[in-house]
Amino acid sequence: MTEKPRYRALFLGAGPQMQCGVGQFTRLLQEMLEKSEPGASTTLTLTQTDGTTGAIWRAVGTAESVICSFPIVAWKRVIVRPLLALAFARLRRRKTVLIQHEWAGLNRMRRLTYVPALWLADTIVMFSPLVRRELADDRFMRGMVRKCVLAPLPPNIAAPAGIEDSQLRRRLAAARSDGRLIIGHFGSIYPGKQPNGLLEIGATLKERGLKPLIVYVGSFIRGVDNTEQRFHARVAELGLTGDVIVSGYVASDHEVFGLLGEVDVFCYPLDEGLTARRSSVLACVQSGRPLIVTGPALPEEFDHHPRFKELINRGAILLVPRDSDSVAYADTIVAALKRPTMHVPFDFDGWWTDVANAVRAQL
């Protein structure tokens, strides 16, 4: 007799090594599901040392469904193990739910490693109609669109009651006191976020005598794109040496919001435009500072996400027309600084309840 599965869902994770936005999302999603159904889920840790073939087989057998979030930075060297877990799930007739945050923005070689996961998935949860369209435009993967469902992405971190001081925070505070304009960018730094685009805007503001100091609260994602080298070369070319700070990895939410609170304005010039999967934007908005970002490519981008749409309608997020140059972004920044600070109330649990319900419906 086959033993009845003990859990509703098995989450694939990478333990403490999962220090990225997708990793944080996975942990919070499981926590929210556990709040409504205590004991209904468990996690299988897969690293270079954890997760033997036998352990994966047994773990998959304990759950009705297997949930896997891609892309996971920490899994670049152990990609076979989560794929093996999804394959075992199919063999054991378990439901497989793949949460796919990106597609066309991924490095081509990285996309290839995720192709088997999409094939093995019963359901593919996405957070952006644009990403779903990118999948539909991929001639080899367009058949996967029939498996896709949209879910509302919540912010990965909530503004805490207090903040943690740091040497960098004190440096930013001193710079503001000296009349410098602090422009912020939060989250991992990689080509899809067009980090060099913000440098062009900073150079334009510097030409106007506004003394910008651009702070990237986050770190570069290691890859084959030479993003960090090209970034620093562009800083030098634009004459911004001394006007740009990259914080590196920041461990605590209290320290993150200590830094975000010293920013005057946030800016994201995105080639793809704002999408409903940009949780880093949602973190910045909680600081109450104005946030300038490129407008969405699709008019229906936020139709499935009323909370995100409300932030735009209320003016917490200011959209710049697509194909605008650095002058247009600079103009919008200057105009935004004249507005009063806008503190947006955030029902953090409500945002997470929305996405947990959307994923639970697929189990």
GROMACS .gro file of C-alpha atoms in nm:
model
  363
    1MET     CA    1   0.000   0.000   0.000
    2THR     CA    2   0.128   0.347  -0.087
    3GLU     CA    3   0.162   0.573   0.216
    4LYS     CA    4  -0.039   0.894   0.201
    5PRO     CA    5   0.185   1.204   0.162
    6ARG     CA    6   0.245   1.383   0.492
    7TYR     CA    7   0.269   1.738   0.351
    8ARG     CA    8   0.072   1.941   0.101
    9ALA     CA    9   0.387   2.105  -0.035
   10LEU     CA   10   0.761   2.047  -0.047
   11PHE     CA   11   0.964   2.363  -0.110
   12LEU     CA   12   1.304   2.333  -0.275
   13GLY     CA   13   1.557   2.561  -0.109
   14ALA     CA   14   1.927   2.622  -0.067
   15GLY     CA   15   1.942   2.706   0.302
   16PRO     CA   16   2.145   3.004   0.427
   17GLN     CA   17   2.322   3.022   0.089
   18MET     CA   18   1.996   3.142  -0.065
   19GLN     CA   19   2.082   3.509  -0.006
   20CYS     CA   20   1.895   3.662  -0.297
   21GLY     CA   21   1.553   3.807  -0.370
   22VAL     CA   22   1.414   3.480  -0.502
   23GLY     CA   23   1.547   3.296  -0.198
   24GLN     CA   24   1.381   3.546   0.035
   25PHE     CA   25   1.057   3.511  -0.161
   26THR     CA   26   1.064   3.132  -0.124
   27ARG     CA   27   1.113   3.150   0.253
   28LEU     CA   28   0.840   3.406   0.307
   29LEU     CA   29   0.594   3.220   0.085
   30GLN     CA   30   0.638   2.904   0.287
   31GLU     CA   31   0.601   3.097   0.612
   32MET     CA   32   0.273   3.248   0.491
   33LEU     CA   33   0.139   2.909   0.384
   34GLU     CA   34   0.237   2.771   0.725
   35LYS     CA   35   0.044   3.049   0.901
   36SER     CA   36  -0.280   2.937   0.743
   37GLU     CA   37  -0.199   2.563   0.747
   38PRO     CA   38   0.055   2.478   1.021
   39GLY     CA   39   0.254   2.166   0.937
   40ALA     CA   40   0.132   2.158   0.576
   41SER     CA   41   0.472   2.218   0.415
   42THR     CA   42   0.839   2.135   0.450
   43THR     CA   43   1.167   2.230   0.281
   44LEU     CA   44   1.428   2.021   0.103
   45THR     CA   45   1.770   2.188   0.115
   46LEU     CA   46   1.976   2.137  -0.199
   47THR     CA   47   2.337   2.251  -0.208
   48GLN     CA   48   2.669   2.109  -0.327
   49THR     CA   49   2.677   1.897  -0.011
   50ASP     CA   50   2.308   1.854   0.078
   51GLY     CA   51   2.053   1.649  -0.113
   52THR     CA   52   2.158   1.303  -0.222
   53THR     CA   53   1.957   1.124  -0.489
   54GLY     CA   54   1.800   0.899  -0.226
   55ALA     CA   55   1.715   1.191   0.000
   56ILE     CA   56   1.549   1.376  -0.287
   57TRP     CA   57   1.344   1.069  -0.381
   58ARG     CA   58   1.224   1.020  -0.022
   59ALA     CA   59   1.147   1.387   0.035
   60VAL     CA   60   0.939   1.410  -0.282
   61GLY     CA   61   0.739   1.111  -0.162
   62THR     CA   62   0.636   1.292   0.157
   63ALA     CA   63   0.443   1.570  -0.021
   64GLU     CA   64   0.152   1.610  -0.259
   65SER     CA   65   0.321   1.895  -0.445
   66VAL     CA   66   0.673   2.020  -0.512
   67ILE     CA   67   0.730   2.398  -0.534
   68CYS     CA   68   1.044   2.537  -0.695
   69SER     CA   69   1.136   2.903  -0.752
   70PHE     CA   70   1.367   2.998  -1.040
   71PRO     CA   71   1.606   3.167  -1.096
   72ILE     CA   72   1.808   3.082  -0.786
   73VAL     CA   73   2.155   3.232  -0.787
   74ALA     CA   74   2.281   2.986  -0.527
   75TRP     CA   75   2.193   2.690  -0.750
   76LYS     CA   76   2.416   2.773  -1.046
   77ARG     CA   77   2.653   2.491  -0.955
   78VAL     CA   78   2.390   2.245  -0.834
   79ILE     CA   79   2.121   2.291  -1.099
   80VAL     CA   80   2.090   1.916  -1.154
   81ARG     CA   81   1.949   1.857  -0.806
   82PRO     CA   82   1.633   2.069  -0.827
   83LEU     CA   83   1.574   1.934  -1.178
   84LEU     CA   84   1.609   1.582  -1.038
   85ALA     CA   85   1.354   1.667  -0.768
   86LEU     CA   86   1.106   1.788  -1.031
   87ALA     CA   87   1.166   1.475  -1.239
   88PHE     CA   88   1.107   1.254  -0.935
   89ALA     CA   89   0.788   1.447  -0.866
   90ARG     CA   90   0.659   1.360  -1.211
   91LEU     CA   91   0.759   0.996  -1.169
   92ARG     CA   92   0.583   0.980  -0.834
   93ARG     CA   93   0.277   1.165  -0.970
   94ARG     CA   94   0.319   1.467  -0.748
   95LYS     CA   95   0.203   1.811  -0.860
   96THR     CA   96   0.493   2.030  -0.972
   97VAL     CA   97   0.462   2.407  -0.936
   98LEU     CA   98   0.741   2.616  -1.085
   99ILE     CA   99   0.766   2.983  -0.985
  100GLN     CA  100   0.947   3.160  -1.269
  101HIS     CA  101   1.044   3.521  -1.195
  102GLU     CA  102   1.227   3.602  -1.521
  103TRP     CA  103   1.279   3.476  -1.875
  104ALA     CA  104   1.423   3.690  -2.156
  105GLY     CA  105   1.626   3.894  -1.906
  106LEU     CA  106   1.823   3.586  -1.804
  107ASN     CA  107   2.159   3.501  -1.955
  108ARG     CA  108   2.103   3.262  -2.247
  109MET     CA  109   2.307   2.982  -2.093
  110ARG     CA  110   2.115   3.020  -1.771
  111ARG     CA  111   1.784   2.999  -1.954
  112LEU     CA  112   1.891   2.671  -2.112
  113THR     CA  113   1.944   2.515  -1.770
  114TYR     CA  114   1.587   2.610  -1.673
  115VAL     CA  115   1.421   2.467  -1.984
  116PRO     CA  116   1.381   2.116  -1.834
  117ALA     CA  117   1.212   2.268  -1.529
  118LEU     CA  118   0.946   2.433  -1.745
  119TRP     CA  119   0.888   2.109  -1.930
  120LEU     CA  120   0.851   1.916  -1.603
  121ALA     CA  121   0.619   2.169  -1.438
  122ASP     CA  122   0.244   2.114  -1.420
  123THR     CA  123   0.191   2.484  -1.342
  124ILE     CA  124   0.418   2.783  -1.400
  125VAL     CA  125   0.348   3.078  -1.172
  126MET     CA  126   0.460   3.415  -1.310
  127PHE     CA  127   0.425   3.767  -1.175
  128SER     CA  128   0.434   3.975  -1.491
  129PRO     CA  129   0.236   3.967  -1.816
  130LEU     CA  130   0.553   4.091  -1.989
  131VAL     CA  131   0.753   3.790  -1.871
  132ARG     CA  132   0.470   3.564  -1.986
  133ARG     CA  133   0.483   3.731  -2.326
  134GLU     CA  134   0.861   3.680  -2.338
  135LEU     CA  135   0.798   3.310  -2.293
  136ALA     CA  136   0.533   3.317  -2.566
  137ASP     CA  137   0.779   3.491  -2.800
  138ASP     CA  138   1.038   3.216  -2.747
  139ARG     CA  139   0.973   2.983  -3.040
  140PHE     CA  140   1.107   2.682  -2.850
  141MET     CA  141   0.911   2.748  -2.530
  142ARG     CA  142   0.586   2.914  -2.639
  143GLY     CA  143   0.395   2.592  -2.576
  144MET     CA  144   0.465   2.635  -2.204
  145VAL     CA  145   0.242   2.944  -2.187
  146ARG     CA  146  -0.065   2.722  -2.151
  147LYS     CA  147   0.069   2.622  -1.806
  148CYS     CA  148   0.116   2.982  -1.688
  149VAL     CA  149  -0.089   3.158  -1.423
  150LEU     CA  150  -0.034   3.511  -1.293
  151ALA     CA  151   0.006   3.591  -0.924
  152PRO     CA  152   0.054   3.928  -0.746
  153LEU     CA  153   0.412   3.970  -0.624
  154PRO     CA  154   0.453   4.118  -0.274
  155PRO     CA  155   0.752   4.313  -0.138
  156ASN     CA  156   1.030   4.088  -0.005
  157ILE     CA  157   1.097   4.306   0.298
  158ALA     CA  158   0.884   4.526   0.520
  159ALA     CA  159   0.993   4.854   0.675
  160PRO     CA  160   1.077   4.765   1.039
  161ALA     CA  161   0.979   4.971   1.340
  162GLY     CA  162   1.339   5.080   1.393
  163ILE     CA  163   1.656   5.106   1.189
  164GLU     CA  164   2.015   4.996   1.236
  165ASP     CA  165   2.289   5.252   1.203
  166SER     CA  166   2.595   5.181   0.991
  167GLN     CA  167   2.907   5.351   0.867
  168LEU     CA  168   2.751   5.388   0.521
  169ARG     CA  169   2.434   5.540   0.665
  170ARG     CA  170   2.639   5.800   0.849
  171ARG     CA  171   2.830   5.870   0.529
  172LEU     CA  172   2.507   5.929   0.337
  173ALA     CA  173   2.367   6.150   0.614
  174ALA     CA  174   2.683   6.361   0.608
  175ALA     CA  175   2.663   6.390   0.229
  176ARG     CA  176   2.302   6.512   0.251
  177SER     CA  177   2.407   6.769   0.511
  178ASP     CA  178   2.668   6.890   0.265
  179GLY     CA  179   2.396   6.949   0.005
  180ARG     CA  180   2.447   6.638  -0.204
  181LEU     CA  181   2.151   6.479  -0.383
  182ILE     CA  182   2.132   6.112  -0.282
  183ILE     CA  183   1.989   5.895  -0.562
  184GLY     CA  184   1.910   5.539  -0.462
  185HIS     CA  185   1.889   5.200  -0.634
  186PHE     CA  186   1.801   4.897  -0.422
  187GLY     CA  187   1.846   4.528  -0.498
  188SER     CA  188   2.082   4.295  -0.676
  189ILE     CA  189   2.280   4.455  -0.957
  190TYR     CA  190   2.262   4.274  -1.292
  191PRO     CA  191   2.214   4.360  -1.662
  192GLY     CA  192   1.834   4.330  -1.652
  193LYS     CA  193   1.816   4.632  -1.420
  194GLN     CA  194   2.030   4.846  -1.655
  195PRO     CA  195   2.249   4.976  -1.369
  196ASN     CA  196   2.456   5.184  -1.611
  197GLY     CA  197   2.146   5.378  -1.719
  198LEU     CA  198   2.129   5.544  -1.380
  199LEU     CA  199   2.489   5.657  -1.423
  200GLU     CA  200   2.388   5.853  -1.735
  201ILE     CA  201   2.117   6.031  -1.535
  202GLY     CA  202   2.364   6.105  -1.258
  203ALA     CA  203   2.602   6.262  -1.511
  204THR     CA  204   2.319   6.482  -1.641
  205LEU     CA  205   2.235   6.599  -1.288
  206LYS     CA  206   2.602   6.666  -1.218
  207GLU     CA  207   2.619   6.889  -1.525
  208ARG     CA  208   2.336   7.091  -1.370
  209GLY     CA  209   2.539   7.141  -1.053
  210LEU     CA  210   2.313   6.927  -0.831
  211LYS     CA  211   2.603   6.725  -0.682
  212PRO     CA  212   2.446   6.376  -0.712
  213LEU     CA  213   2.571   6.083  -0.506
  214ILE     CA  214   2.436   5.757  -0.648
  215VAL     CA  215   2.412   5.473  -0.397
  216TYR     CA  216   2.342   5.116  -0.505
  217VAL     CA  217   2.215   4.930  -0.198
  218GLY     CA  218   2.297   4.577  -0.306
  219SER     CA  219   2.567   4.375  -0.475
  220PHE     CA  220   2.656   4.253  -0.822
  221ILE     CA  221   2.535   3.909  -0.926
  222ARG     CA  222   2.826   3.698  -1.035
  223GLY     CA  223   2.794   3.574  -1.390
  224VAL     CA  224   2.953   3.562  -1.732
  225ASP     CA  225   2.837   3.912  -1.829
  226ASN     CA  226   3.127   4.116  -1.684
  227THR     CA  227   2.860   4.352  -1.548
  228GLU     CA  228   3.070   4.482  -1.261
  229GLN     CA  229   3.374   4.555  -1.477
  230ARG     CA  230   3.166   4.739  -1.738
  231PHE     CA  231   2.989   4.931  -1.463
  232HIS     CA  232   3.308   5.066  -1.308
  233ALA     CA  233   3.451   5.148  -1.651
  234ARG     CA  234   3.139   5.353  -1.728
  235VAL     CA  235   3.166   5.535  -1.394
  236ALA     CA  236   3.514   5.649  -1.493
  237GLU     CA  237   3.410   5.743  -1.848
  238LEU     CA  238   3.132   5.968  -1.719
  239GLY     CA  239   3.356   6.139  -1.466
  240LEU     CA  240   3.156   6.001  -1.171
  241THR     CA  241   3.444   5.856  -0.973
  242GLY     CA  242   3.369   5.951  -0.613
  243ASP     CA  243   3.002   6.005  -0.695
  244VAL     CA  244   2.895   5.638  -0.688
  245ILE     CA  245   2.872   5.395  -0.395
  246VAL     CA  246   2.796   5.022  -0.411
  247SER     CA  247   2.712   4.896  -0.061
  248GLY     CA  248   2.758   4.525  -0.123
  249TYR     CA  249   2.537   4.270   0.051
  250VAL     CA  250   2.339   4.415   0.344
  251ALA     CA  251   2.236   4.146   0.591
  252SER     CA  252   1.950   4.295   0.795
  253ASP     CA  253   1.626   4.468   0.702
  254HIS     CA  254   1.692   4.725   0.976
  255GLU     CA  255   2.021   4.822   0.813
  256VAL     CA  256   1.863   4.825   0.465
  257PHE     CA  257   1.592   5.069   0.569
  258GLY     CA  258   1.846   5.276   0.758
  259LEU     CA  259   2.017   5.328   0.422
  260LEU     CA  260   1.695   5.375   0.223
  261GLY     CA  261   1.587   5.643   0.469
  262GLU     CA  262   1.889   5.856   0.373
  263VAL     CA  263   1.799   5.852   0.003
  264ASP     CA  264   1.634   6.159  -0.151
  265VAL     CA  265   1.491   5.985  -0.457
  266PHE     CA  266   1.503   5.642  -0.616
  267CYS     CA  267   1.539   5.592  -0.988
  268TYR     CA  268   1.514   5.285  -1.214
  269PRO     CA  269   1.560   5.345  -1.589
  270LEU     CA  270   1.456   5.004  -1.723
  271ASP     CA  271   1.469   4.898  -2.088
  272GLU     CA  272   1.174   4.664  -2.031
  273GLY     CA  273   0.985   4.924  -1.828
  274LEU     CA  274   0.830   4.870  -1.487
  275THR     CA  275   0.685   4.522  -1.441
  276ALA     CA  276   0.476   4.371  -1.164
  277ARG     CA  277   0.768   4.149  -1.062
  278ARG     CA  278   0.990   4.433  -0.933
  279SER     CA  279   0.978   4.369  -0.558
  280SER     CA  280   1.282   4.594  -0.506
  281VAL     CA  281   1.066   4.886  -0.619
  282LEU     CA  282   0.810   4.795  -0.353
  283ALA     CA  283   1.078   4.802  -0.084
  284CYS     CA  284   1.189   5.150  -0.190
  285VAL     CA  285   0.834   5.288  -0.190
  286GLN     CA  286   0.798   5.196   0.176
  287SER     CA  287   1.067   5.452   0.262
  288GLY     CA  288   0.829   5.731   0.161
  289ARG     CA  289   1.077   5.876  -0.087
  290PRO     CA  290   0.971   5.942  -0.450
  291LEU     CA  291   1.048   5.665  -0.694
  292ILE     CA  292   1.099   5.735  -1.065
  293VAL     CA  293   1.086   5.444  -1.308
  294THR     CA  294   1.027   5.375  -1.676
  295GLY     CA  295   0.662   5.315  -1.767
  296PRO     CA  296   0.543   4.959  -1.841
  297ALA     CA  297   0.565   4.807  -2.187
  298LEU     CA  298   0.216   4.655  -2.165
  299PRO     CA  299  -0.097   4.848  -2.066
  300GLU     CA  300  -0.229   4.542  -1.881
  301GLU     CA  301   0.089   4.490  -1.675
  302PHE     CA  302  -0.079   4.555  -1.340
  303ASP     CA  303  -0.436   4.442  -1.409
  304HIS     CA  304  -0.381   4.129  -1.196
  305HIS     CA  305  -0.216   4.330  -0.916
  306PRO     CA  306  -0.450   4.599  -0.773
  307ARG     CA  307  -0.218   4.683  -0.481
  308PHE     CA  308   0.073   4.766  -0.714
  309LYS     CA  309  -0.160   4.957  -0.945
  310GLU     CA  310  -0.283   5.170  -0.653
  311LEU     CA  311   0.074   5.282  -0.574
  312ILE     CA  312   0.107   5.416  -0.928
  313ASN     CA  313  -0.235   5.581  -0.921
  314ARG     CA  314  -0.155   5.753  -0.590
  315GLY     CA  315   0.173   5.892  -0.721
  316ALA     CA  316   0.403   5.691  -0.493
  317ILE     CA  317   0.559   5.560  -0.813
  318LEU     CA  318   0.621   5.813  -1.092
  319LEU     CA  319   0.639   5.680  -1.447
  320VAL     CA  320   0.866   5.823  -1.715
  321PRO     CA  321   0.764   5.757  -2.079
  322ARG     CA  322   0.951   5.476  -2.249
  323ASP     CA  323   1.245   5.572  -2.471
  324SER     CA  324   1.302   5.889  -2.267
  325ASP     CA  325   1.659   6.017  -2.244
  326SER     CA  326   1.856   6.099  -1.929
  327VAL     CA  327   1.735   6.461  -1.946
  328ALA     CA  328   1.372   6.351  -1.902
  329TYR     CA  329   1.462   6.139  -1.599
  330ALA     CA  330   1.664   6.427  -1.451
  331ASP     CA  331   1.368   6.662  -1.501
  332THR     CA  332   1.134   6.417  -1.328
  333ILE     CA  333   1.376   6.377  -1.036
  334VAL     CA  334   1.400   6.753  -0.987
  335ALA     CA  335   1.020   6.787  -0.999
  336ALA     CA  336   0.970   6.498  -0.757
  337LEU     CA  337   1.200   6.655  -0.499
  338LYS     CA  338   0.963   6.950  -0.473
  339ARG     CA  339   0.680   6.723  -0.360
  340PRO     CA  340   0.618   6.640   0.010
  341THR     CA  341   0.741   6.302   0.136
  342MET     CA  342   0.472   6.038   0.087
  343HIS     CA  343   0.450   5.766   0.352
  344VAL     CA  344   0.245   5.483   0.205
  345PRO     CA  345   0.073   5.250   0.456
  346PHE     CA  346   0.171   4.894   0.379
  347ASP     CA  347  -0.037   4.593   0.477
  348PHE     CA  348   0.260   4.359   0.444
  349ASP     CA  349   0.068   4.048   0.551
  350GLY     CA  350  -0.211   4.141   0.311
  351TRP     CA  351   0.030   4.153   0.017
  352TRP     CA  352   0.167   3.812   0.114
  353THR     CA  353  -0.177   3.663   0.175
  354ASP     CA  354  -0.266   3.752  -0.184
  355VAL     CA  355   0.027   3.562  -0.334
  356ALA     CA  356  -0.004   3.271  -0.090
  357ASN     CA  357  -0.369   3.226  -0.192
  358ALA     CA  358  -0.273   3.236  -0.559
  359VAL     CA  359  -0.007   2.966  -0.513
  360ARG     CA  360  -0.225   2.757  -0.281
  361ALA     CA  361  -0.490   2.746  -0.552
  362GLN     CA  362  -0.241   2.558  -0.772
  363LEU     CA  363  -0.161   2.285  -0.518
   0.00000   0.00000   0.00000
